[in-house]
């Protein structure tokens, strides 16, 4: 899978170049107008739920980033705008492109396409570029105009659209991004999960009870139901990690995280216990991270979990204070 992000100055013709690049490579094209479709594929929320969620800008932005990241991990994509160059900045299988042009070129183009005079065209350019700057700064605290964020910067005053597309295609092929697996950074994988949990809080979730294993605690069953609702694959306690040995190298203590989410390569440990036991569990997670640095694990604390479960009525009223130990041998 491969990711090409294209950012452009207003009036530079970046949209036409992005769509033509996607067509030339047979990649999926994603822009802001396609967000509802992309979100619908990753978040099973009804139209009225999405309208409500959009009112919470922070959660909606999380949804957008999460949905784009999950699509990009599964398909070859060309993404126009949306700050995707920062979302996938650390993904090796990506190429980040910026399309620029001098202001006179952009002004003349906007005048022609929008059928407006020079003053109106300059205002359109100023307003739209300012909106992009505000959006990217809010989401990523980055300067989207800085060429250092891009592997390729094309000044369209010097190239036709066709040549620009050819340059991007050849750059992608030379970098070998299509032959490189998309590995989402651990923090981005955690962000995807966080977004899904936040959306669960704003949506009227009614997950169907399916065939579930014997869980040690009701909170684990409810978490599994939420994962099923979102079509997130999960495994319950699939692996135990030794974390302490005696002098004869016999395992004396081990740690079994509650869940593993294979698509996110992320272990989840739920904790709804009192603080003294949480401290003990944190120590074991810290040991696991030190001894197994390649393992990604996230703890969901009581405050996070109760927001998800109780606020939106997913619990069946069972006692939440029994069980849910740390599954340590």
C-alpha positions as semicolon CSV with decimal commas, in nm:
position;residue;x (nm);y (nm);z (nm)
1;X;0,000;0,000;0,000
2;X;0,115;0,356;-0,066
3;X;0,019;0,707;0,040
4;X;0,068;1,022;-0,167
5;X;-0,033;1,347;-0,001
6;X;-0,069;1,664;-0,204
7;X;-0,090;2,010;-0,052
8;X;-0,142;2,315;-0,268
9;X;-0,163;2,691;-0,262
10;X;-0,505;2,816;-0,368
11;X;-0,520;2,870;-0,742
12;X;-0,216;2,656;-0,821
13;X;-0,414;2,377;-0,984
14;X;-0,328;2,120;-0,718
15;X;-0,670;1,954;-0,727
16;X;-0,645;1,874;-1,096
17;X;-0,293;1,739;-1,050
18;X;-0,398;1,526;-0,751
19;X;-0,696;1,370;-0,930
20;X;-0,488;1,304;-1,242
21;X;-0,213;1,143;-1,029
22;X;-0,468;0,912;-0,867
23;X;-0,603;0,816;-1,210
24;X;-0,255;0,755;-1,351
25;X;-0,158;0,527;-1,061
26;X;-0,508;0,379;-1,016
27;X;-0,503;0,494;-0,653
28;X;-0,809;0,596;-0,456
29;X;-0,855;0,975;-0,442
30;X;-0,957;1,130;-0,109
31;X;-1,032;1,494;-0,038
32;X;-1,246;1,682;0,214
33;X;-1,561;1,634;0,006
34;X;-1,519;1,256;0,036
35;X;-1,498;1,262;0,416
36;X;-1,853;1,148;0,485
37;X;-1,801;0,842;0,264
38;X;-1,465;0,762;0,425
39;X;-1,608;0,807;0,776
40;X;-1,907;0,590;0,692
41;X;-1,673;0,305;0,599
42;X;-1,489;0,320;0,932
43;X;-1,757;0,446;1,175
44;X;-2,099;0,277;1,164
45;X;-2,295;0,584;1,271
46;X;-2,626;0,700;1,132
47;X;-2,666;1,030;0,946
48;X;-2,830;1,201;1,242
49;X;-2,552;1,078;1,471
50;X;-2,286;1,213;1,236
51;X;-2,461;1,550;1,228
52;X;-2,449;1,562;1,607
53;X;-2,086;1,454;1,620
54;X;-1,984;1,721;1,368
55;X;-2,086;1,983;1,624
56;X;-1,800;1,864;1,845
57;X;-1,512;1,981;1,627
58;X;-1,245;1,801;1,828
59;X;-1,415;1,462;1,801
60;X;-1,504;1,512;1,436
61;X;-1,141;1,598;1,354
62;X;-1,038;1,280;1,538
63;X;-1,288;1,086;1,325
64;X;-1,145;1,234;1,004
65;X;-0,784;1,151;1,094
66;X;-0,874;0,804;1,217
67;X;-1,084;0,718;0,912
68;X;-0,817;0,840;0,668
69;X;-0,543;0,649;0,852
70;X;-0,738;0,323;0,846
71;X;-0,823;0,358;0,476
72;X;-0,461;0,442;0,391
73;X;-0,337;0,134;0,575
74;X;-0,551;-0,083;0,347
75;X;-0,553;0,092;0,007
76;X;-0,326;0,293;-0,220
77;X;-0,440;0,653;-0,183
78;X;-0,380;1,005;-0,308
79;X;-0,496;1,248;-0,039
80;X;-0,555;1,614;-0,121
81;X;-0,518;1,854;0,169
82;X;-0,665;1,776;0,515
83;X;-0,316;1,804;0,667
84;X;-0,240;1,447;0,560
85;X;0,128;1,529;0,510
86;X;0,154;1,567;0,888
87;X;-0,072;1,272;0,971
88;X;0,157;1,039;0,773
89;X;0,485;1,225;0,825
90;X;0,650;0,919;0,983
91;X;0,511;0,660;0,743
92;X;0,785;0,526;0,515
93;X;0,543;0,422;0,240
94;X;0,444;0,781;0,167
95;X;0,533;1,069;-0,062
96;X;0,446;1,425;0,039
97;X;0,406;1,678;-0,242
98;X;0,345;2,052;-0,239
99;X;0,207;2,235;-0,542
100;X;0,296;2,606;-0,557
101;X;0,284;2,893;-0,806
102;X;0,356;3,267;-0,798
103;X;0,068;3,489;-0,684
104;X;0,017;3,649;-1,030
105;X;-0,022;3,302;-1,184
106;X;-0,270;3,195;-0,916
107;X;-0,463;3,521;-0,935
108;X;-0,502;3,497;-1,313
109;X;-0,617;3,138;-1,284
110;X;-0,879;3,213;-1,017
111;X;-1,003;3,512;-1,219
112;X;-1,051;3,286;-1,520
113;X;-1,211;2,991;-1,339
114;X;-1,431;3,190;-1,100
115;X;-1,508;3,465;-1,353
116;X;-1,419;3,741;-1,106
117;X;-1,202;4,050;-1,116
118;X;-0,850;4,075;-0,978
119;X;-0,950;4,211;-0,637
120;X;-1,207;3,935;-0,583
121;X;-0,959;3,668;-0,694
122;X;-0,693;3,793;-0,456
123;X;-0,946;3,789;-0,171
124;X;-1,048;3,431;-0,253
125;X;-0,683;3,323;-0,246
126;X;-0,613;3,508;0,078
127;X;-0,923;3,373;0,257
128;X;-0,878;3,011;0,151
129;X;-0,507;2,997;0,230
130;X;-0,575;3,157;0,568
131;X;-0,842;2,895;0,641
132;X;-0,599;2,616;0,552
133;X;-0,336;2,768;0,776
134;X;-0,578;2,794;1,068
135;X;-0,699;2,436;1,026
136;X;-0,352;2,281;1,002
137;X;-0,220;2,492;1,289
138;X;-0,510;2,382;1,510
139;X;-0,468;2,013;1,428
140;X;-0,092;1,977;1,400
141;X;0,070;2,305;1,513
142;X;0,270;2,307;1,186
143;X;0,334;2,558;0,909
144;X;0,189;2,390;0,601
145;X;0,370;2,631;0,368
146;X;0,715;2,525;0,490
147;X;0,878;2,326;0,204
148;X;1,075;2,121;0,458
149;X;0,760;1,915;0,520
150;X;0,759;1,785;0,162
151;X;0,972;1,546;-0,039
152;X;0,873;1,720;-0,362
153;X;0,776;2,084;-0,427
154;X;0,649;2,167;-0,776
155;X;0,619;2,522;-0,909
156;X;0,341;2,493;-1,165
157;X;0,454;2,811;-1,336
158;X;0,730;2,595;-1,485
159;X;0,544;2,271;-1,562
160;X;0,222;2,168;-1,729
161;X;-0,022;1,956;-1,530
162;X;0,071;1,652;-1,737
163;X;0,442;1,689;-1,666
164;X;0,371;1,752;-1,298
165;X;0,173;1,428;-1,276
166;X;0,454;1,243;-1,453
167;X;0,710;1,382;-1,206
168;X;0,498;1,273;-0,906
169;X;0,443;0,926;-1,050
170;X;0,813;0,879;-1,121
171;X;0,905;1,008;-0,773
172;X;0,664;0,761;-0,612
173;X;0,804;0,477;-0,820
174;X;1,164;0,579;-0,747
175;X;1,093;0,588;-0,373
176;X;0,929;0,245;-0,396
177;X;0,635;0,340;-0,177
178;X;0,392;0,103;-0,350
179;X;0,614;-0,192;-0,260
180;X;0,647;-0,080;0,102
181;X;0,393;-0,188;0,363
182;X;0,214;0,097;0,539
183;X;0,319;0,079;0,903
184;X;0,120;0,325;1,110
185;X;0,321;0,467;1,402
186;X;0,217;0,341;1,750
187;X;0,085;0,683;1,851
188;X;-0,133;0,701;1,541
189;X;-0,272;0,354;1,614
190;X;-0,358;0,471;1,966
191;X;-0,518;0,784;1,823
192;X;-0,742;0,567;1,604
193;X;-0,866;0,377;1,907
194;X;-0,916;0,698;2,105
195;X;-1,124;0,843;1,822
196;X;-1,348;0,538;1,814
197;X;-1,402;0,554;2,189
198;X;-1,479;0,926;2,173
199;X;-1,730;0,870;1,895
200;X;-1,888;0,592;2,098
201;X;-1,954;0,849;2,370
202;X;-2,139;1,078;2,130
203;X;-2,333;0,812;1,941
204;X;-2,633;0,613;2,057
205;X;-2,460;0,274;2,054
206;X;-2,668;-0,039;2,070
207;X;-2,418;-0,319;1,997
208;X;-2,565;-0,660;1,949
209;X;-2,465;-0,931;2,192
210;X;-2,274;-1,193;2,000
211;X;-2,088;-1,506;2,096
212;X;-1,838;-1,389;2,355
213;X;-1,582;-1,575;2,567
214;X;-1,600;-1,606;2,944
215;X;-1,461;-1,272;3,057
216;X;-1,307;-1,218;3,399
217;X;-1,495;-0,891;3,446
218;X;-1,806;-0,720;3,301
219;X;-1,597;-0,429;3,176
220;X;-1,414;-0,664;2,940
221;X;-1,739;-0,789;2,790
222;X;-1,860;-0,434;2,732
223;X;-1,529;-0,336;2,571
224;X;-1,557;-0,636;2,337
225;X;-1,909;-0,528;2,240
226;X;-1,786;-0,180;2,150
227;X;-1,505;-0,330;1,940
228;X;-1,759;-0,552;1,762
229;X;-1,979;-0,250;1,696
230;X;-1,686;-0,082;1,521
231;X;-1,585;-0,401;1,341
232;X;-1,246;-0,392;1,511
233;X;-1,092;-0,739;1,534
234;X;-0,995;-0,837;1,886
235;X;-0,847;-1,129;2,074
236;X;-0,906;-1,187;2,443
237;X;-0,595;-1,254;2,655
238;X;-0,408;-1,416;2,363
239;X;-0,057;-1,387;2,505
240;X;0,123;-1,394;2,839
241;X;0,451;-1,209;2,886
242;X;0,701;-1,323;3,152
243;X;0,825;-1,016;3,340
244;X;1,015;-1,158;3,640
245;X;1,236;-1,463;3,690
246;X;1,411;-1,625;3,987
247;X;1,782;-1,701;4,005
248;X;1,723;-2,027;3,813
249;X;1,545;-1,840;3,533
250;X;1,207;-1,980;3,628
251;X;0,921;-1,744;3,555
252;X;0,780;-1,611;3,882
253;X;0,563;-1,332;3,745
254;X;0,387;-1,282;3,412
255;X;0,148;-1,031;3,263
256;X;-0,148;-1,105;3,036
257;X;-0,305;-0,796;2,875
258;X;-0,683;-0,811;2,843
259;X;-0,709;-0,761;2,468
260;X;-0,503;-0,758;2,151
261;X;-0,627;-0,559;1,849
262;X;-0,439;-0,717;1,554
263;X;-0,530;-0,453;1,295
264;X;-0,381;-0,185;1,523
265;X;-0,103;-0,410;1,659
266;X;-0,203;-0,287;2,003
267;X;-0,256;-0,459;2,339
268;X;-0,521;-0,311;2,569
269;X;-0,535;-0,343;2,947
270;X;-0,854;-0,226;3,116
271;X;-0,841;-0,104;3,472
272;X;-1,144;-0,005;3,679
273;X;-0,975;-0,072;4,011
274;X;-0,883;0,143;4,309
275;X;-0,569;0,355;4,282
276;X;-0,340;0,127;4,488
277;X;-0,401;-0,161;4,246
278;X;-0,372;0,069;3,944
279;X;-0,023;0,168;4,063
280;X;0,073;-0,199;4,082
281;X;-0,061;-0,262;3,734
282;X;0,122;0,042;3,593
283;X;0,446;-0,103;3,726
284;X;0,386;-0,429;3,541
285;X;0,304;-0,247;3,219
286;X;0,623;-0,047;3,258
287;X;0,822;-0,370;3,302
288;X;0,656;-0,517;2,994
289;X;0,750;-0,212;2,787
290;X;1,110;-0,225;2,908
291;X;1,151;-0,597;2,838
292;X;0,949;-0,607;2,515
293;X;1,011;-0,268;2,348
294;X;0,845;-0,384;2,027
295;X;0,513;-0,445;2,202
296;X;0,255;-0,164;2,192
297;X;0,025;-0,153;2,492
298;X;-0,227;0,103;2,616
299;X;-0,400;0,118;2,953
300;X;-0,761;0,235;2,960
301;X;-0,816;0,387;3,302
302;X;-1,134;0,393;3,505
303;X;-1,218;0,751;3,409
304;X;-1,187;0,670;3,036
305;X;-1,375;0,347;3,062
306;X;-1,666;0,473;3,273
307;X;-1,716;0,764;3,034
308;X;-1,756;0,508;2,758
309;X;-1,967;0,250;2,938
310;X;-2,195;0,428;3,183
311;X;-2,255;0,762;3,012
312;X;-2,404;0,588;2,710
313;X;-2,581;0,300;2,880
314;X;-2,372;0,006;2,764
315;X;-2,356;-0,158;3,108
316;X;-2,612;-0,411;3,222
317;X;-2,580;-0,300;3,584
318;X;-2,340;-0,569;3,705
319;X;-2,095;-0,483;3,978
320;X;-1,795;-0,309;3,823
321;X;-1,581;-0,343;4,134
322;X;-1,525;-0,717;4,130
323;X;-1,278;-0,906;3,919
324;X;-1,067;-0,728;3,658
325;X;-0,740;-0,817;3,817
326;X;-0,414;-0,771;3,633
327;X;-0,401;-1,133;3,513
328;X;-0,051;-1,175;3,653
329;X;0,083;-1,517;3,739
